[in-house]
Coordinates of C-alpha atoms in Angstrom, one line a residue:
M1 CA -13.6 -54.9 -18.9
R2 CA -14.6 -52.6 -16.0
N3 CA -14.8 -55.2 -13.4
T4 CA -11.5 -56.2 -13.7
K5 CA -9.9 -52.8 -13.5
M6 CA -11.8 -51.7 -10.1
G7 CA -11.4 -55.5 -9.2
E8 CA -7.2 -54.6 -9.3
E9 CA -8.1 -51.3 -8.0
E10 CA -9.1 -52.9 -4.5
K11 CA -6.5 -55.2 -4.9
G12 CA -3.2 -52.9 -4.0
P13 CA -4.7 -51.7 -0.7
K14 CA -5.8 -54.8 -0.1
E15 CA -2.4 -55.9 0.1
T16 CA -1.6 -53.0 1.8
E17 CA -4.2 -53.9 4.6
Q18 CA -2.2 -57.3 5.3
S19 CA 1.2 -56.3 5.6
P20 CA 3.5 -57.3 7.7
D21 CA 4.3 -53.2 8.2
L22 CA 0.7 -52.1 9.3
P23 CA 0.3 -55.0 12.1
E24 CA -2.1 -52.4 14.3
S25 CA -4.4 -52.2 11.0
S26 CA -8.2 -52.2 11.6
A27 CA -10.3 -53.1 9.0
G28 CA -12.2 -49.6 9.6
A29 CA -9.1 -47.9 8.5
S30 CA -8.4 -50.0 5.7
S31 CA -11.6 -49.3 4.3
L32 CA -10.8 -45.7 4.6
R33 CA -7.0 -46.3 2.6
R34 CA -9.0 -48.1 0.0
A35 CA -11.6 -45.1 -0.2
V36 CA -9.5 -42.6 -0.8
E37 CA -7.0 -44.0 -3.1
S38 CA -9.6 -45.1 -5.3
I39 CA -10.9 -41.4 -4.9
S40 CA -6.9 -40.0 -6.3
S41 CA -7.6 -42.8 -9.1
L42 CA -10.9 -41.3 -10.2
I43 CA -9.9 -37.5 -10.3
S44 CA -6.6 -38.7 -12.6
L45 CA -8.9 -40.2 -15.1
S46 CA -11.8 -37.3 -15.0
F47 CA -8.9 -35.4 -16.6
S48 CA -8.7 -37.7 -19.1
I49 CA -12.4 -37.0 -20.3
K50 CA -13.2 -34.6 -23.1
I51 CA -17.4 -34.4 -23.0
F52 CA -19.1 -32.6 -20.7
A53 CA -16.3 -31.4 -19.7
A54 CA -18.6 -28.6 -17.2
K55 CA -19.6 -31.3 -15.4
W56 CA -17.3 -33.4 -14.9
N57 CA -15.3 -30.2 -13.7
T58 CA -18.3 -29.5 -11.1
I59 CA -18.2 -34.3 -10.0
R60 CA -14.0 -33.7 -10.0
T61 CA -14.2 -30.8 -7.8
K62 CA -16.8 -32.4 -5.0
L63 CA -13.2 -35.1 -5.3
E64 CA -11.8 -33.6 -4.3
D65 CA -12.6 -32.2 -0.8
L66 CA -14.5 -35.0 -0.5
N67 CA -10.6 -37.1 -0.9
S68 CA -9.1 -34.2 1.3
G69 CA -12.5 -34.3 4.1
L70 CA -11.5 -38.7 4.5
A71 CA -6.8 -38.0 4.5
A72 CA -7.9 -35.5 7.2
V73 CA -10.2 -38.5 9.3
Q74 CA -7.4 -40.8 8.5
N75 CA -5.0 -37.8 10.3
C76 CA -8.2 -39.5 13.6
E77 CA -9.2 -42.6 15.7
T78 CA -12.1 -43.8 14.4
D79 CA -12.2 -46.0 17.4
E80 CA -14.7 -48.7 14.6
N81 CA -17.0 -46.2 14.5
P82 CA -19.6 -47.6 12.6
V83 CA -21.3 -44.1 11.5
L84 CA -17.9 -43.6 9.7
L85 CA -17.7 -46.3 8.3
G86 CA -21.1 -47.3 7.1
L87 CA -20.7 -43.5 5.2
V88 CA -17.7 -44.3 4.0
S89 CA -19.3 -48.2 2.7
N90 CA -21.4 -45.4 0.8
I91 CA -18.9 -43.6 -0.6
S92 CA -16.8 -47.0 -2.1
G93 CA -20.2 -47.6 -3.9
T94 CA -20.2 -43.9 -5.1
V95 CA -16.6 -43.7 -6.2
N96 CA -16.5 -47.8 -7.8
E97 CA -20.3 -46.1 -9.5
C98 CA -18.5 -42.9 -10.7
H99 CA -15.9 -45.4 -12.5
G100 CA -18.0 -46.9 -14.4
L101 CA -19.2 -42.4 -15.3
A102 CA -15.7 -42.1 -15.8
R103 CA -14.7 -44.5 -18.7
R104 CA -17.7 -44.2 -20.3
C105 CA -17.4 -41.3 -20.8
V106 CA -13.5 -42.0 -22.2
D107 CA -14.7 -44.9 -24.2
L108 CA -17.3 -42.8 -25.4
S109 CA -19.6 -46.3 -24.8
Y110 CA -22.7 -44.4 -23.1
S111 CA -26.4 -45.1 -24.2
G112 CA -27.4 -41.4 -24.9
K113 CA -26.5 -38.3 -24.4
L114 CA -29.5 -37.3 -22.0
L115 CA -29.3 -39.7 -19.6
M116 CA -25.6 -39.3 -18.8
Q117 CA -26.6 -36.1 -17.7
S118 CA -29.3 -37.6 -16.2
D119 CA -26.7 -39.9 -14.1
L120 CA -23.8 -37.6 -14.0
D121 CA -25.8 -35.0 -11.8
M122 CA -28.1 -37.5 -9.5
L123 CA -23.7 -38.5 -8.6
S124 CA -23.6 -35.4 -7.8
A125 CA -26.1 -35.2 -5.3
K126 CA -25.3 -38.3 -4.5
L127 CA -21.6 -36.8 -3.7
D128 CA -22.7 -34.1 -2.0
L129 CA -24.7 -35.7 0.7
H130 CA -22.0 -37.8 1.3
A131 CA -20.2 -34.2 1.8
R132 CA -22.0 -32.7 4.2
N133 CA -22.7 -36.6 6.3
L134 CA -18.4 -36.5 6.8
T135 CA -19.0 -32.8 7.9
E136 CA -21.9 -33.2 10.8
I137 CA -19.3 -36.4 11.7
Y138 CA -16.5 -34.3 12.0
N139 CA -18.8 -31.9 14.0
A140 CA -20.0 -34.4 16.4
G141 CA -16.5 -34.3 18.0
V142 CA -16.7 -37.9 18.5
L143 CA -13.3 -38.6 16.2
T144 CA -10.0 -37.4 18.1
H145 CA -6.4 -36.3 16.4
R146 CA -3.7 -39.3 15.9
F147 CA -0.8 -37.1 15.1
A148 CA 0.1 -33.5 14.3
I149 CA -1.2 -32.8 11.1
V150 CA 1.2 -32.2 8.2
V151 CA 0.1 -30.9 5.1
S152 CA 2.6 -31.0 1.6
R153 CA 2.5 -27.9 -0.1
P154 CA 3.7 -28.7 -3.6
G155 CA 7.1 -27.6 -4.5
N156 CA 8.2 -24.9 -6.8
G157 CA 6.9 -24.4 -11.1
A158 CA 4.2 -26.8 -9.5
C159 CA 1.4 -27.3 -11.9
R160 CA -1.5 -25.7 -11.4
D161 CA -3.7 -28.8 -11.2
D162 CA -1.5 -29.3 -8.4
M163 CA -2.1 -26.2 -6.9
R164 CA -5.9 -26.5 -7.2
F165 CA -5.9 -29.5 -5.0
Y166 CA -3.7 -28.6 -2.4
V167 CA -5.6 -25.1 -1.8
R168 CA -8.8 -27.4 -1.9
D169 CA -7.1 -29.9 0.7
L170 CA -6.6 -27.3 2.9
M171 CA -10.6 -25.9 2.2
T172 CA -11.4 -29.4 3.5
R173 CA -9.5 -29.1 6.7
M174 CA -10.9 -25.6 7.1
K175 CA -14.4 -26.8 6.8
I176 CA -14.6 -30.3 8.9
G177 CA -12.2 -29.6 10.8
G178 CA -11.3 -29.2 15.0
A179 CA -9.4 -26.1 16.5
E180 CA -5.9 -27.3 15.3
M181 CA -6.4 -28.7 12.3
K182 CA -8.3 -25.9 11.1
R183 CA -5.1 -23.4 12.6
Q184 CA -2.3 -26.1 10.6
A185 CA -4.5 -25.2 7.3
L186 CA -4.9 -21.6 7.6
L187 CA -1.0 -21.0 8.4
N188 CA -0.3 -23.2 5.5
L189 CA -2.5 -21.5 2.9
Y190 CA -1.2 -18.0 4.1
E191 CA 2.2 -19.5 4.1
A192 CA 1.3 -20.4 -0.1
V193 CA 0.0 -17.0 -0.5
V194 CA 2.5 -15.2 0.9
E195 CA 5.0 -16.9 0.5
D196 CA 3.5 -16.8 -3.5
D197 CA 0.9 -15.2 -5.8
R198 CA -0.4 -17.9 -7.5
Y199 CA -1.7 -19.2 -4.5
V200 CA -4.0 -15.9 -4.2
K201 CA -5.4 -16.9 -7.8
V202 CA -6.4 -20.0 -6.9
V203 CA -7.9 -19.1 -4.1
V204 CA -9.7 -16.6 -5.2
E205 CA -11.3 -18.1 -8.7
Q206 CA -12.7 -19.6 -6.3
S207 CA -15.0 -18.5 -4.4
D208 CA -16.5 -21.2 -1.3
I209 CA -12.3 -20.5 -0.1
V210 CA -13.2 -16.8 -0.1
N211 CA -16.4 -17.1 1.6
L212 CA -14.9 -19.8 4.1
L213 CA -12.4 -17.7 4.9
I214 CA -14.6 -14.6 5.3
S215 CA -16.7 -16.7 8.2
L216 CA -14.5 -18.2 9.8
L217 CA -13.5 -14.5 10.7
D218 CA -16.0 -14.6 13.1
S219 CA -14.7 -18.1 14.9
H220 CA -14.9 -18.1 18.5
E221 CA -11.3 -19.5 18.1
A222 CA -8.7 -16.5 18.6
E223 CA -6.1 -17.8 15.8
I224 CA -8.0 -19.7 13.5
Q225 CA -9.6 -15.2 13.3
E226 CA -6.4 -13.8 13.5
W227 CA -4.5 -16.4 10.6
S228 CA -8.8 -15.4 8.5
A229 CA -8.0 -12.5 8.8
K230 CA -4.3 -12.2 7.4
V231 CA -4.9 -14.5 4.7
V232 CA -7.8 -12.0 4.1
S233 CA -4.7 -8.6 4.4
V234 CA -2.4 -10.8 1.7
I235 CA -5.6 -10.8 -1.1
S236 CA -6.9 -7.6 -0.4
G237 CA -3.0 -6.7 -1.8
F238 CA -4.3 -7.6 -5.2
G239 CA -6.5 -4.7 -7.1
S240 CA -7.6 -6.4 -9.1
Y241 CA -8.7 -9.0 -6.7
K242 CA -10.5 -6.6 -4.2
V243 CA -14.3 -6.5 -6.0
V244 CA -14.4 -10.2 -5.7
L245 CA -13.7 -9.7 -1.6
I246 CA -16.0 -7.3 -1.8
G247 CA -18.6 -8.3 -3.3
A248 CA -18.4 -12.2 -0.7
G249 CA -19.2 -9.8 1.5
I250 CA -15.5 -8.8 3.4
I251 CA -16.1 -5.6 5.2
A252 CA -18.9 -6.2 7.5
P253 CA -16.5 -9.7 9.4
L254 CA -13.7 -7.1 9.0
I255 CA -14.6 -4.8 10.6
R256 CA -16.7 -6.5 13.3
V257 CA -12.6 -8.1 13.8
L258 CA -11.8 -5.0 14.3
E259 CA -14.7 -3.7 16.8
C260 CA -14.2 -7.6 18.6
G261 CA -10.7 -9.5 17.5
S262 CA -7.3 -9.9 18.4
E263 CA -5.0 -7.4 18.9
V264 CA -3.4 -9.8 15.7
G265 CA -6.8 -9.9 14.7
K266 CA -7.2 -6.7 14.4
E267 CA -4.4 -5.9 12.7
G268 CA -5.2 -8.1 9.8
A269 CA -8.8 -6.3 9.5
A270 CA -6.7 -2.8 10.2
K271 CA -4.5 -4.0 6.9
S272 CA -7.2 -5.5 4.5
L273 CA -9.2 -2.3 5.3
Q274 CA -6.2 0.5 4.2
R275 CA -6.7 -1.5 1.4
L276 CA -9.8 -2.6 0.7
T277 CA -9.9 1.7 0.9
E278 CA -8.0 1.9 -1.5
N279 CA -10.9 2.9 -3.7
S280 CA -13.1 5.2 -2.6
D281 CA -16.5 3.4 -3.3
N282 CA -15.4 1.6 -0.2
G283 CA -15.9 4.4 1.9
W284 CA -19.5 4.6 2.2
S285 CA -20.0 0.5 3.2
I286 CA -17.4 0.8 5.7
S287 CA -19.0 4.1 7.1
A288 CA -22.8 2.4 6.7
H289 CA -21.6 -1.1 9.2
G290 CA -19.4 1.1 11.6
G291 CA -16.2 1.1 10.7
V292 CA -15.0 5.1 10.2
T293 CA -16.5 5.3 13.6
A294 CA -14.4 2.1 14.8
L295 CA -10.8 2.8 12.6
L296 CA -11.7 5.8 15.2
K297 CA -12.1 3.9 17.9
L298 CA -8.8 2.7 17.7
C299 CA -6.2 6.0 16.6
S300 CA -7.9 7.6 20.2
G301 CA -5.7 7.5 22.4
C302 CA -2.4 6.3 21.3
E303 CA -1.1 9.6 20.3
G304 CA 2.9 10.5 21.2
G305 CA 3.9 6.6 22.2
D306 CA 5.0 4.1 19.2
V307 CA 2.2 1.4 21.3
R308 CA 0.0 -1.1 19.5
A309 CA 1.9 1.2 15.5
E310 CA 1.5 -1.8 13.5
L311 CA -2.8 -1.7 14.7
V312 CA -2.9 1.5 14.0
G313 CA -0.3 3.2 11.2
P314 CA -3.2 0.6 9.2
A315 CA -5.8 2.1 10.6
C316 CA -4.9 5.7 9.7
G317 CA -3.5 4.5 6.1
A318 CA -7.6 3.5 6.6
L319 CA -8.9 7.2 7.9
K320 CA -6.9 9.3 5.3
N321 CA -8.1 7.2 1.8
L322 CA -11.9 8.0 3.7
V323 CA -11.4 11.6 3.6
G324 CA -11.8 12.1 -0.1
V325 CA -15.9 10.9 0.8
E326 CA -16.7 15.1 1.8
E327 CA -19.3 13.5 4.1
I328 CA -17.0 10.9 5.3
K329 CA -14.4 13.8 6.3
R330 CA -17.5 15.7 7.9
F331 CA -18.0 12.9 10.5
M332 CA -14.9 12.1 11.5
V333 CA -14.4 16.4 11.7
E334 CA -16.8 16.4 14.7
E335 CA -15.5 13.2 15.9
G336 CA -12.8 15.2 17.3
V337 CA -9.7 13.8 14.3
I338 CA -8.0 16.2 13.8
S339 CA -6.2 16.5 17.9
T340 CA -6.2 12.9 17.9
F341 CA -4.1 12.8 13.9
I342 CA -2.0 15.7 15.7
G343 CA -1.0 14.0 18.8
L344 CA 0.5 11.0 16.6
T345 CA 3.0 13.1 15.2
R346 CA 4.7 13.0 17.7
S347 CA 5.0 8.7 17.8
K348 CA 7.9 6.6 16.8
D349 CA 6.7 5.1 14.1
E350 CA 7.8 6.1 10.3
V351 CA 4.5 4.4 9.1
L352 CA 2.6 6.1 12.1
Q353 CA 4.1 9.0 11.2
I354 CA 3.7 9.3 7.6
N355 CA -0.5 8.2 7.6
S356 CA -0.6 11.0 10.6
I357 CA 0.8 14.0 8.4
E358 CA -0.9 12.7 4.9
F359 CA -4.2 12.8 7.0
L360 CA -3.9 16.2 7.8
Q361 CA -2.6 17.2 4.6
N362 CA -5.6 15.6 2.8
I363 CA -8.1 16.2 5.6
A364 CA -7.3 20.0 5.0
S365 CA -6.7 20.2 1.6
G366 CA -9.2 22.7 -0.2
D367 CA -11.2 23.1 2.6
E368 CA -10.7 27.0 4.5
A369 CA -12.2 25.9 8.0
V370 CA -11.3 22.6 8.5
R371 CA -7.3 23.8 7.6
S372 CA -8.2 26.5 9.7
M373 CA -9.0 24.5 12.9
V374 CA -5.7 22.1 12.1
V375 CA -3.7 25.3 12.6
K376 CA -5.5 26.6 15.8
E377 CA -5.6 22.8 17.8
G378 CA -1.3 22.7 17.0
G379 CA -0.8 21.1 13.3
I380 CA 2.2 23.9 11.8
R381 CA 3.3 23.4 16.0
A382 CA 3.8 19.6 15.4
L383 CA 4.9 19.8 12.1
V384 CA 8.0 21.3 12.7
R385 CA 8.6 19.7 16.0
V386 CA 9.3 16.2 13.0
L387 CA 11.2 19.0 10.9
E388 CA 13.4 19.8 14.1
Y389 CA 17.6 18.7 13.6
R390 CA 17.6 17.3 16.6
S391 CA 14.6 14.9 15.8
T392 CA 15.5 11.0 15.1
C393 CA 12.7 10.9 12.2
S394 CA 14.3 9.5 8.8
C395 CA 14.6 11.3 5.5
K396 CA 11.6 11.0 4.2
V397 CA 9.2 11.4 7.1
R398 CA 11.3 14.8 7.0
E399 CA 10.4 15.5 3.4
I400 CA 6.6 14.8 3.5
A401 CA 6.0 16.8 6.2
L402 CA 7.9 19.6 5.2
R403 CA 5.8 19.1 1.8
A404 CA 2.4 19.0 4.6
V405 CA 4.0 22.8 5.5
E406 CA 3.9 23.5 1.8
N407 CA 0.1 22.5 1.0
L408 CA -0.7 23.1 5.1
C409 CA 0.3 26.4 6.4
F410 CA 0.1 29.2 3.1
G411 CA -3.4 29.7 3.7
S412 CA -2.2 32.9 5.1
T413 CA -0.1 35.5 6.4
S414 CA -0.4 34.5 10.5
C415 CA 0.1 31.1 9.2
V416 CA 3.2 32.6 8.0
S417 CA 4.1 33.9 11.4
V418 CA 3.8 31.0 13.0
L419 CA 5.6 29.1 11.0
I420 CA 8.8 31.9 11.9
R421 CA 8.5 32.3 15.4
Y422 CA 8.6 28.5 15.9
G423 CA 11.7 28.9 14.5
F424 CA 11.2 27.3 11.2
V425 CA 13.4 29.8 9.2
E426 CA 16.6 28.0 10.9
Q427 CA 15.0 24.2 9.8
L428 CA 14.7 25.6 6.2
M429 CA 18.2 27.3 6.7
S430 CA 19.8 23.7 7.7
F431 CA 18.0 21.4 4.4
L432 CA 19.9 23.9 1.7
R433 CA 22.8 23.3 4.0
N434 CA 23.1 19.8 4.7
G435 CA 19.4 18.0 3.6
E436 CA 19.7 15.5 0.8
A437 CA 18.7 16.8 -3.1
S438 CA 15.4 15.8 -2.3
I439 CA 15.2 17.9 0.6
Q440 CA 17.0 21.1 -0.6
E441 CA 14.4 21.5 -3.5
L442 CA 11.5 20.7 -1.2
A443 CA 13.3 23.5 1.1
L444 CA 13.3 26.2 -1.4
K445 CA 9.9 25.5 -3.1
V446 CA 8.3 26.9 0.7
A447 CA 11.0 30.0 0.2
I448 CA 9.6 31.3 -3.1
R449 CA 5.8 30.1 -1.3
M450 CA 7.1 32.3 2.5
C451 CA 8.7 35.1 0.3
A452 CA 5.3 35.4 -2.3
K453 CA 3.0 35.2 0.9
S454 CA 4.9 37.3 3.4
E455 CA 7.0 40.8 3.8
E456 CA 7.3 39.4 7.1
A457 CA 8.8 36.3 6.1
K458 CA 11.2 37.7 3.4
K459 CA 13.8 40.0 5.7
A460 CA 13.3 36.0 8.1
L461 CA 15.4 34.4 6.2
G462 CA 17.0 37.7 4.8
G463 CA 18.4 37.7 8.9
A464 CA 18.8 34.2 8.5
N465 CA 22.3 34.1 5.5
F466 CA 19.7 32.8 3.2
M467 CA 20.2 34.9 0.6
T468 CA 23.9 33.9 0.5
E469 CA 22.7 29.8 0.6
L470 CA 20.6 30.6 -2.5
V471 CA 23.3 32.5 -4.2
K472 CA 25.2 28.4 -4.4
F473 CA 22.6 27.7 -5.6
L474 CA 22.2 28.6 -9.0
D475 CA 25.5 27.1 -10.6
S476 CA 23.1 23.6 -9.6
K477 CA 23.0 20.9 -11.8
S478 CA 19.5 21.2 -12.0
F479 CA 17.2 23.7 -14.4
E480 CA 13.9 23.9 -11.8
V481 CA 16.9 24.6 -8.8
R482 CA 18.9 27.2 -10.8
E483 CA 14.9 28.5 -11.2
M484 CA 13.8 27.9 -8.3
A485 CA 16.7 29.5 -6.5
A486 CA 17.1 32.5 -9.2
E487 CA 13.2 33.0 -7.4
A488 CA 13.4 32.9 -4.5
L489 CA 16.6 35.5 -4.9
S490 CA 14.7 38.0 -7.0
N491 CA 11.5 37.9 -4.5
M492 CA 13.8 38.5 -1.4
V493 CA 15.8 40.8 -2.6
S494 CA 12.3 43.3 -3.4
I495 CA 12.7 44.9 -0.5
P496 CA 15.9 47.5 0.6
K497 CA 17.6 46.0 3.6
N498 CA 17.8 42.6 2.3
R499 CA 19.4 44.6 -0.9
K500 CA 21.9 46.3 1.6
R501 CA 23.3 43.1 2.3
F502 CA 23.4 40.8 -0.5
V503 CA 25.3 44.7 -2.2
Q504 CA 27.4 44.0 0.9
D505 CA 28.5 40.2 -0.1
D506 CA 30.9 41.0 -2.5
R507 CA 31.0 37.5 -3.5
S508 CA 27.3 36.7 -4.2
M509 CA 27.2 40.0 -5.8
G510 CA 30.7 38.2 -7.8
L511 CA 28.8 35.1 -8.3
L512 CA 26.1 36.0 -9.7
L513 CA 26.6 38.5 -12.3
Q514 CA 28.9 35.4 -13.5
R515 CA 25.5 33.5 -13.9
L516 CA 25.3 35.9 -17.0
D517 CA 27.8 34.6 -19.0
P518 CA 26.6 34.1 -23.0
K519 CA 29.0 31.0 -22.9
Q520 CA 27.4 29.2 -19.7
G521 CA 26.2 27.0 -21.0
N522 CA 24.2 25.7 -18.5
S523 CA 23.2 29.3 -17.3
G524 CA 19.5 28.9 -17.9
N525 CA 16.4 30.9 -17.8
K526 CA 18.0 34.9 -17.6
K527 CA 15.1 36.4 -16.3
F528 CA 14.8 35.9 -12.7
L529 CA 18.4 36.8 -12.7
F530 CA 18.0 40.2 -14.0
S531 CA 14.8 40.5 -12.0
I532 CA 17.4 40.8 -9.2
L533 CA 19.8 43.0 -10.4
M534 CA 16.9 45.5 -11.4
S535 CA 16.3 45.1 -8.2
L536 CA 20.0 45.6 -6.8
T537 CA 20.2 48.9 -9.1
S538 CA 17.0 50.5 -7.1
S539 CA 20.7 51.8 -5.2
N540 CA 23.8 53.7 -5.9
S541 CA 26.1 50.8 -4.2
G542 CA 24.4 47.9 -6.0
R543 CA 24.2 50.3 -9.9
R544 CA 28.2 51.1 -9.4
K545 CA 29.3 47.4 -7.8
I546 CA 27.6 45.6 -10.4
V547 CA 28.9 48.4 -13.0
H548 CA 33.1 47.7 -11.7
S549 CA 32.1 44.1 -11.8
G550 CA 34.2 43.4 -14.6
Y551 CA 31.2 41.9 -16.0
L552 CA 28.8 44.7 -17.9
K553 CA 30.2 44.2 -21.1
N554 CA 28.3 40.3 -20.3
I555 CA 25.6 42.5 -20.2
E556 CA 26.2 45.2 -22.4
E557 CA 26.4 41.7 -25.3
L558 CA 23.5 40.1 -24.5
A559 CA 21.8 43.3 -24.9
E560 CA 23.3 43.6 -28.4
A561 CA 21.5 40.0 -29.0
E562 CA 18.3 41.9 -28.1
V563 CA 17.7 40.2 -25.2
S564 CA 14.9 42.6 -23.7
D565 CA 16.7 42.6 -20.0
A566 CA 19.6 43.0 -20.6
K567 CA 18.3 46.4 -22.8
R568 CA 16.3 47.4 -19.5
L569 CA 18.9 47.1 -17.5
V570 CA 21.9 48.7 -19.4
K571 CA 19.4 51.6 -19.8
K572 CA 19.0 51.6 -16.1
L573 CA 22.6 51.5 -15.3
S574 CA 22.7 54.1 -18.7
T575 CA 21.2 56.9 -17.0
N576 CA 23.0 59.9 -14.3
R577 CA 26.6 59.9 -13.2
F578 CA 26.8 56.1 -14.1
R579 CA 26.3 57.0 -18.0
S580 CA 29.6 57.8 -18.4
M581 CA 31.5 54.0 -17.3
L582 CA 29.1 52.7 -20.0
S583 CA 30.7 52.0 -23.4
G584 CA 28.4 52.7 -25.7
I585 CA 24.8 54.2 -24.7
W586 CA 21.8 52.1 -25.2
H587 CA 18.3 53.2 -26.5
S588 CA 15.1 51.3 -26.5

């Protein structure tokens, strides 16, 4: 039965050989086609085998690789190469033997398990030998391409086995092919993993493919190196697969590409390193292979422009991830990284700007000595420049810069003075008036920090008419915004000059007092509002305006409701010549 079946399987290729459509077919080409078709048939048959599953999975993988290798050879001029023809003949013999073993496993007609296991092991070793011999023939350069390689990818919704077969076909072409075949296979693999995440999983689950990709990063062919780096950069974007790349030894080859590769290759390597450094545990390995130095070299010399931004951006991002390792941070500081990244804030590329600003913020976080270096080397001036209203920076960049100001510039009153000197108060006013909601909230937070840190800041903000803008936010729909506005205003009216300004602004006084209406549902926590009014009662004009405002009854109602801040305010207003103006006399 087995001989009949094999005869039937060989009949197809023989008839093809005699077909009038292929008059140019040689005996060698026909035998090659028959071998490919026979292996394909055997792979299909192997899926029906239910016993010795692990061994047959291994054999099927080797058959797939061998099939891809022979298919690749079909794309070449064989010139009746005797060595190749002899190998194809040997492969056909092994495939016939494998068909017999497969049929006996399907029919459960073998004589013993141990004997069958031994036969399968010997078969596996033969397939390995055939694959090595085929690779040697291809690498010897005796085969030349007859036409461009076109590998068909399975359609959308393809089953996992079809995807796996396609990926291993590409892998074989990468292994045995010349430069063009490798380049085309890598291009096809890149397109597959970019367009369908499932292919990433297929690649990662097969360690030999990952190892091959890593080895191709050291290729002397620029395009092969570039496409390998691109494929790896895609895989490194999946958190669960990073450990596979690290375990396979990806870091050293990536750093070699970063040091000596083409611009496109370096870009792919930098993207991979940025993603791999999101786990700080990888920092030491990158540092040990000279990666920090290589990344710093890429970033230096690019300050102020957008040249190579697609490369420098991810390099900057990788360094930003590494500053969490204290020893690496110290090394960076010694290498002059702060001045480099202050320069990079002037880039016109948004990603590079964001990475550079966040880097400065991260490296100075919790380290007063480094924070002082950032300030000394012009970090505050750089941030203020990013925030200028004439700047073409996006809203996102401005928001990040404003956060950096909040985190970097309130370590000392001298930093606040520098901010004021560079015109930051006017920028803050502009954000309050015209900024988006997120920017306005940040501006309020920064205003609170400034007032809490410096009397100079309170005076500067008061002089810039900041209090008038703050009063408007007391009617915000957001409880947090109302609270921040009230807190900032409370800080500002704590100094006499600002109190005088505020009392003279009848509209602002009226809006403030309206917020104390017990019937208003959105008035929120009134602690800061009463704090503001208590400060205003320090002057005769302030007390007089409160008493004559028409809102005194609201304050009295709150006092009657046992609101302690309201009771204290009424008591303050009840003293001396204002006592008679009140509708009642309050005692605590």
